[in-house]
XYZ file of C-alpha atoms in Angstrom:
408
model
C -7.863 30.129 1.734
C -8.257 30.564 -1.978
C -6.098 30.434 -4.908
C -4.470 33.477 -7.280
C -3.502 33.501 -10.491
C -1.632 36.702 -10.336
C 1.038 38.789 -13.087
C 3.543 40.472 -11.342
C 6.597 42.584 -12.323
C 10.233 41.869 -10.409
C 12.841 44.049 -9.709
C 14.752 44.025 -12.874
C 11.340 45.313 -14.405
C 10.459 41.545 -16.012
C 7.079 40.393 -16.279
C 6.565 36.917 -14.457
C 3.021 34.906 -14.121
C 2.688 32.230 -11.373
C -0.438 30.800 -8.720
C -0.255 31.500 -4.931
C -2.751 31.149 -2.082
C -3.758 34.189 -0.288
C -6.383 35.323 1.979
C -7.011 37.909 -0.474
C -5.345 40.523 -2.937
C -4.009 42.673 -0.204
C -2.476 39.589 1.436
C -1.187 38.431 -2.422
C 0.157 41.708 -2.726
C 2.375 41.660 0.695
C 3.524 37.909 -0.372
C 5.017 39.236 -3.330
C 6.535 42.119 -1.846
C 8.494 39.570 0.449
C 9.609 38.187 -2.932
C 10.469 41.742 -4.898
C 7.629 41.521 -7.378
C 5.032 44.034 -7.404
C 1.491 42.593 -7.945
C 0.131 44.000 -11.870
C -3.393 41.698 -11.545
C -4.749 38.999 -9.912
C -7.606 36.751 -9.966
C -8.993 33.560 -8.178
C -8.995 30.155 -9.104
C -12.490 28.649 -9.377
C -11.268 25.031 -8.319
C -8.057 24.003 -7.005
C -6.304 21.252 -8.358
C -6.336 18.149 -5.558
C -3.030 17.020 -4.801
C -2.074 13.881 -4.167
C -0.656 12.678 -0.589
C 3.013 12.129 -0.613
C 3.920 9.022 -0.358
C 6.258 7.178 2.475
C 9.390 7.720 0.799
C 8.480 11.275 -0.196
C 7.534 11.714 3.342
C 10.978 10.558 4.633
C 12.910 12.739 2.351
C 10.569 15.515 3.148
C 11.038 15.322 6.955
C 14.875 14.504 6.707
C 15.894 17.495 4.831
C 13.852 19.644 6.372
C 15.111 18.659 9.695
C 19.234 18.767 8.603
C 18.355 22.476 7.257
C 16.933 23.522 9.962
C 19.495 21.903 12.889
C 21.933 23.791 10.971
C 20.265 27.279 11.853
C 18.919 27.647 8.720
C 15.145 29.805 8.690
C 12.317 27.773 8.470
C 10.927 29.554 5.724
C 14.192 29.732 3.262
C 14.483 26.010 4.190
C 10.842 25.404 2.218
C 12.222 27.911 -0.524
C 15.555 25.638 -1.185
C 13.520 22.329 -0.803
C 11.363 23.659 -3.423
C 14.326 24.633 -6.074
C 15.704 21.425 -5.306
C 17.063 19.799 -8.846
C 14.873 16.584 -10.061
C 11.709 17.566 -7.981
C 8.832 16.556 -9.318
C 6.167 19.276 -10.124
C 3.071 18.116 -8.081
C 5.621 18.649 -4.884
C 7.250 21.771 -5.770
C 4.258 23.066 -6.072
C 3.065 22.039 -2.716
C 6.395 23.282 -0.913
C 5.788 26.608 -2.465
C 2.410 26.972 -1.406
C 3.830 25.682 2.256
C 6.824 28.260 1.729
C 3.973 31.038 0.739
C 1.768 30.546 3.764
C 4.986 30.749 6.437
C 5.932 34.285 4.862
C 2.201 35.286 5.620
C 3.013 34.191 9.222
C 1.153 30.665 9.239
C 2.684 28.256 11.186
C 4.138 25.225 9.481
C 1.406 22.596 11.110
C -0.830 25.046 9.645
C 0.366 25.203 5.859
C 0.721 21.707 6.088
C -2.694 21.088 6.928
C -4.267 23.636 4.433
C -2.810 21.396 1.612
C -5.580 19.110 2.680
C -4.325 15.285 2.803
C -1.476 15.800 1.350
C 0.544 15.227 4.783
C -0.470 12.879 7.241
C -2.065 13.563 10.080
C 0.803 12.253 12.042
C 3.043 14.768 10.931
C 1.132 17.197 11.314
C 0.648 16.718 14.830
C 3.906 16.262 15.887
C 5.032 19.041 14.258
C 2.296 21.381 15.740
C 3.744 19.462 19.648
C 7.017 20.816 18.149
C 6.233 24.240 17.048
C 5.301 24.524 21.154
C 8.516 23.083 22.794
C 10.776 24.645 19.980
C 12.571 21.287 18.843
C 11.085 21.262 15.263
C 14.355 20.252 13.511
C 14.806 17.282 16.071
C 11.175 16.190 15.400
C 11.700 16.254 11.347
C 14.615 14.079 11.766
C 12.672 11.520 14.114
C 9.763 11.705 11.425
C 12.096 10.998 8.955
C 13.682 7.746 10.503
C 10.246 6.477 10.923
C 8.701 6.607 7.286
C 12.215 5.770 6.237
C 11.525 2.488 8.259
C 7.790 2.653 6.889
C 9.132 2.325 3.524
C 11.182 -0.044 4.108
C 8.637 -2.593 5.273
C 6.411 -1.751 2.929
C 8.844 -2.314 -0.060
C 10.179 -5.678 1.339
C 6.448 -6.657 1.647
C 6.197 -5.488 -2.395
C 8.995 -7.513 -3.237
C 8.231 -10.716 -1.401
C 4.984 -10.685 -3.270
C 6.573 -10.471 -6.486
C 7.783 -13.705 -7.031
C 4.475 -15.702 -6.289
C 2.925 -13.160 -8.750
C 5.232 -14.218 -11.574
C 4.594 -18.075 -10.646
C 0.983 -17.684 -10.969
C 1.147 -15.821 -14.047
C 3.519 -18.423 -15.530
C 1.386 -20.815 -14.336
C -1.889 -19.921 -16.277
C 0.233 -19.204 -19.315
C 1.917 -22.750 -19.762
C -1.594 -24.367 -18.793
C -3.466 -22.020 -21.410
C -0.851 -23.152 -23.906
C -1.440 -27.001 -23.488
C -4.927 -26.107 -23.245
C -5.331 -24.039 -26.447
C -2.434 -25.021 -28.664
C -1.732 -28.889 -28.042
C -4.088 -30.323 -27.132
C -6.233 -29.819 -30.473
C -3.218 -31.009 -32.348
C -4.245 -34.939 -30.515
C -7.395 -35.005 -31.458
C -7.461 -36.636 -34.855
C -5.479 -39.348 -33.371
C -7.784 -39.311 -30.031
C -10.722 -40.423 -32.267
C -9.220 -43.883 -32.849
C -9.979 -44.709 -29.185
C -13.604 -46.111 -28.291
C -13.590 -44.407 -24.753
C -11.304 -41.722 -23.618
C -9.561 -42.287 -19.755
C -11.074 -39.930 -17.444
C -8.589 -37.576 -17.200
C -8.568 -36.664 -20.575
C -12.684 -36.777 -20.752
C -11.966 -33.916 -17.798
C -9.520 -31.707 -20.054
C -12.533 -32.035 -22.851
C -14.766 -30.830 -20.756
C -13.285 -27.942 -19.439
C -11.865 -26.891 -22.931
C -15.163 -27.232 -24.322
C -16.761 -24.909 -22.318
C -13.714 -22.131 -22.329
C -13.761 -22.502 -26.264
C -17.755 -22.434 -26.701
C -18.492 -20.075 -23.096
C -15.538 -17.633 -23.469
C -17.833 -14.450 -23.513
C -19.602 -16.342 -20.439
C -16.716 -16.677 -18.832
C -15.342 -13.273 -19.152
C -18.528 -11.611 -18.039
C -18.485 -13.996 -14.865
C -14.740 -12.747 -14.111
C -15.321 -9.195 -14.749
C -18.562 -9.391 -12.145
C -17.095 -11.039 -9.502
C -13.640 -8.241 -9.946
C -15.583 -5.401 -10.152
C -18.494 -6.760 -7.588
C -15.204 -7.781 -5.153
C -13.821 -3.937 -5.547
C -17.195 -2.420 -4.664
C -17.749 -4.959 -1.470
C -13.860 -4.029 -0.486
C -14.700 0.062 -1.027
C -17.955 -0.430 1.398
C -17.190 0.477 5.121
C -18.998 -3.050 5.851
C -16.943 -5.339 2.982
C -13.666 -3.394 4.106
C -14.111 -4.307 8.335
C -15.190 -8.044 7.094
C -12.238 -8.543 4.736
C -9.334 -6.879 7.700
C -11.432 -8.925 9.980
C -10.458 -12.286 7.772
C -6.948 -11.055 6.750
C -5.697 -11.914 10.034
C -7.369 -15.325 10.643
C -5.568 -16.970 7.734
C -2.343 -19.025 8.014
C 0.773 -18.169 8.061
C 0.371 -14.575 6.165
C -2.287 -13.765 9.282
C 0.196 -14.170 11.967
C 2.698 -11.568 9.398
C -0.105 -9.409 9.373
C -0.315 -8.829 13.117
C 3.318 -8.333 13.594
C 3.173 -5.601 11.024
C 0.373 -3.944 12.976
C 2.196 -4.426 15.963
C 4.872 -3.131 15.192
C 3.382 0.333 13.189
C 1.415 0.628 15.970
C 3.810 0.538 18.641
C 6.290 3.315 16.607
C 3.816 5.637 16.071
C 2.781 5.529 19.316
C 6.120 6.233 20.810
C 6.662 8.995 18.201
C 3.566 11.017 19.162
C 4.210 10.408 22.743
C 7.937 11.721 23.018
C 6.168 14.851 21.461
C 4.659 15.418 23.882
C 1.033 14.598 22.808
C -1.069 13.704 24.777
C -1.779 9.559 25.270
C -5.549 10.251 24.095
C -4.591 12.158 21.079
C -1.643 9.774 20.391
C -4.080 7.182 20.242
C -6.559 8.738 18.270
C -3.652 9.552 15.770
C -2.048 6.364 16.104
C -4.853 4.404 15.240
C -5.105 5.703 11.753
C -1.634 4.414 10.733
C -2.352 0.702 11.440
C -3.861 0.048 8.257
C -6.629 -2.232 9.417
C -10.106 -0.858 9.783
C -11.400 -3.620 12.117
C -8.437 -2.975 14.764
C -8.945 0.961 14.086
C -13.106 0.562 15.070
C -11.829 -1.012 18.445
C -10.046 1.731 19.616
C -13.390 3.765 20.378
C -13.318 1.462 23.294
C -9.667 2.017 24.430
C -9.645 5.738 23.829
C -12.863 5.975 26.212
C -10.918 3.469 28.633
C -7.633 5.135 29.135
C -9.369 8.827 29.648
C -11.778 7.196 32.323
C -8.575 6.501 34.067
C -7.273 2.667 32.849
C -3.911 2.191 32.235
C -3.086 1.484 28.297
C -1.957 -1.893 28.901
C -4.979 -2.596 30.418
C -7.069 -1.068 27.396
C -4.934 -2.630 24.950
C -4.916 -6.223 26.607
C -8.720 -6.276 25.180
C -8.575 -5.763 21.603
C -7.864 -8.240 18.980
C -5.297 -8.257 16.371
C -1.896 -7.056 18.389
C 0.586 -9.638 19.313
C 0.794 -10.298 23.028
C 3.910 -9.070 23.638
C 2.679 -5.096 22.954
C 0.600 -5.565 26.409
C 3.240 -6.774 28.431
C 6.114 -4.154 26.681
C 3.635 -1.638 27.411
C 2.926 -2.708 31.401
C 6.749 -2.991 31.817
C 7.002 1.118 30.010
C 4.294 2.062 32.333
C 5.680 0.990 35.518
C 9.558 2.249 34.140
C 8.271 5.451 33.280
C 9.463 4.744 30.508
C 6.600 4.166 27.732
C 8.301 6.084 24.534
C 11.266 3.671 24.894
C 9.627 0.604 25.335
C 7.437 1.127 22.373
C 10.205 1.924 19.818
C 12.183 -1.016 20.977
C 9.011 -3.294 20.686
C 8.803 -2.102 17.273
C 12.520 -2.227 16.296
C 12.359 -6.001 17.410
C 8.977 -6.573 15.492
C 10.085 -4.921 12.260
C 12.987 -7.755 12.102
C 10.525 -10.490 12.939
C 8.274 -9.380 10.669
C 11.610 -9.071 7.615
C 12.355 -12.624 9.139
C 8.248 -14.046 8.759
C 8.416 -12.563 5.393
C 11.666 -14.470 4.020
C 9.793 -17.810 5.525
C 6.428 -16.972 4.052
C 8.433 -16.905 0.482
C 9.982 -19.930 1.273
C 7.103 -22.061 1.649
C 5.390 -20.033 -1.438
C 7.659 -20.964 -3.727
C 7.839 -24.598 -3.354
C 3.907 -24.709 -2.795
C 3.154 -22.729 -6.124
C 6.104 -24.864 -8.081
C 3.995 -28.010 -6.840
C 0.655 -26.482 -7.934
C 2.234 -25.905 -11.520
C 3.397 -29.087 -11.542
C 0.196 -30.629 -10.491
C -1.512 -28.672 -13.180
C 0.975 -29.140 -16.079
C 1.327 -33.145 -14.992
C -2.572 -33.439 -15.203
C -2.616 -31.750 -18.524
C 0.264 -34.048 -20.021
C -1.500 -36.974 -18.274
C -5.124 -36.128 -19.817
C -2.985 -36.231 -23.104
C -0.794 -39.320 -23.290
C -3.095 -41.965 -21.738
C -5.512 -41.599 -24.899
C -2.020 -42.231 -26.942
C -0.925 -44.794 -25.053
C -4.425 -46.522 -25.530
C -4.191 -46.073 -28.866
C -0.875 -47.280 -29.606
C -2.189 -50.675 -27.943
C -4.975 -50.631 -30.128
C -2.750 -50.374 -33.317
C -0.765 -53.293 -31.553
C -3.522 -55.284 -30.938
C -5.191 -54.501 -34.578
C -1.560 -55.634 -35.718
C -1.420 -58.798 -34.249
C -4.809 -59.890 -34.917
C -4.025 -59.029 -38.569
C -1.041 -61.220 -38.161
C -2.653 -64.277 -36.858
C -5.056 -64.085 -39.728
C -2.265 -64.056 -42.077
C -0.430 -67.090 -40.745
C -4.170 -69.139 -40.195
């Protein structure tokens, strides 16, 4: 559906300019009927400016609103038009809920207008709210939606914050080493030429220096190859499965990894499925939201088992990546009748485990990168006062020498 740029004249006989999308003019003209403005001249937009998607806590406030608005009777349409006069909006998303807002006065449904903003929304949302639109609970749905990317969010940002501190260590750490490197270290070396042979360490230090000071462009060419050679490998379908592959084999932070999956997993799931969605196209939705492509690829193999007739538990007991306990939650919801329920206590329980894994995972970080900086900054002062220690002894020994001469 294209794009206007239209002029218009409102009731009170004022001139106003705006964009709206419209099949065509006619259509354009009817939309701003709706809105008392009376359409002067119009013309399409060559290219439509991409919008971004929302992100989880735009998402969240998105969905909860929109669900309180409309539990309180409120018309599905004027609830997009006060969302999108809402004070301190940014202008990228009123613009998006008044193109939304604009297609539901044209009679589109809201699944619709969501999906015609292209990935704006997920594709999550949009099918629950389509399941909705169908059993008539769309304000009960919004809410539900917005509980679970307020929960998404708040995962995500403890998982942002726990990786904070580590960051800052390892920064710090290359800054104090590139000091004693750079600054004082040269500021010994008049006083490291009075020793015959420098102590290993220090020849070490030399060495290293010596090629930063004399290879530097080398260097930076070499760093700036392997970043922008690891980004292009990551952006390839084959680098990206290889790398999720990998993500979960390593210690400690692999383990975190799979309850996070788990647990994303298991509450979209149960989301879609007390829609009413079917358990193929939960599945088929669900997978997208894990976040790991090499778990996603193995659903092919699920999806095809569970519509030849195998139960999920069955289907899910064979790929690699979930925690164990998702199979058996899910053969106990099966048998209950009772799948929905199982799955968003699974990932209720899972979300704390994985807040709890992430509080241990900083807790041996932080002592392990204070001991790397203190290996590091130790070797450095080491490589430094051995060669001063030497020479001190040499002065001694030069002293007493001169001494015995004096008294012979």
């Amino acid at each position: 559906m294209p794009w206007y740029r239209y002029q218009a004249v409102n009731e009170n006989g004022k001139k106003v300019k705006g964009r709206m999308q419209a099949a065509d003019e006619r259509n354009l003209h009817a939309s701003l009927l709706t809105e008392g403005c009376y359409l002067i001249h119009a013309r399409p937009e060559q290219k439509r400016r991409r919008n971004r998607s929302l992100k989880l806590r735009e998402l969240s406030e998105f969905s909860r609103e929109l669900g309180t608005l409309l539990q309180a009777g409120i018309p599905l349409a004027k609830v997009l038009d006060i969302l999108s006069k809402e004070e301190g909006l940014k202008p990228d998303i009123r613009c998006i809920y008044q193109s939304v807002g604009n297609l539901l006065c044209q009679g589109v449904p809201l699944s619709k207008a969501m999906e015609m903003q292209g990935s704006v929304f997920p594709v999550m949302m949009i099918y629950m709210f389509r399941a909705s639109e169908v059993s008539g609970n769309l304000g009960k749905t919004a809410l539900s939606l917005g509980e679970y990317y307020s929960r998404e969010h708040k995962l995500d940002s403890q998982i942002r914050s726990a990786l904070i501190y580590p960051q800052i260590l390892t920064l710090l750490l290359a800054v104090v080493t590139g000091l004693l490197i750079g600054f004082v270290l040269p500021q010994f070396e008049p006083l490291f030429s009075l020793v015959e042979e420098l102590p290993l360490p220090t020849r070490i230090l030399y060495g290293i220096t010596g090629f930063l000071w004399e290879q530097w462009y080398l260097c930076i060419v070499t760093a700036a190859a392997v970043w922008i050679g690891g980004r292009i490998f990551w952006k390839t379908p084959r680098g990206r499965l290889w790398l999720d592959k990998k993500k979960m084999t390593i210690p400690f932070y692999g383990k975190l990894q799979k309850t996070i999956y788990t647990a994303r997993f298991s509450r979209s799931l149960s989301s879609l499925y007390a829609a009413g969605i079917p358990i193929g196209a939960s599945l088929e939705i669900a997978r997208k939201t894990i976040g790991n492509t090499y778990m996603e690829k193995q659903f092919d193999h699920v999806i095809a088992m569970v519509e030849n007739g195998s139960d999920l538990s069955a289907a899910l007991e064979q790929t690699e990546g979930f925690l164990k306990k998702l199979t058996f939650a899910v053969r106990v919801g099966e048998e209950a009748g009772s799948l929905d329920t199982m799955l968003l206590s699974m990932a209720d329980a899972l979300e704390y485990d994985a807040g709890q894994a992430l509080g241990r995972m900083v807790s041996c970080l932080e002592p392990a990168m204070i001991l790397v900086m203190a290996v590091a900054v130790g070797f450095v002062m080491i490589a430094v006062m051995m060669p001063i220690y030497q020479s001190y002894q040499a002065i001694e020994m030069v002293s007493m020498a001169s001494g015995r001469g004096l008294r012979g």
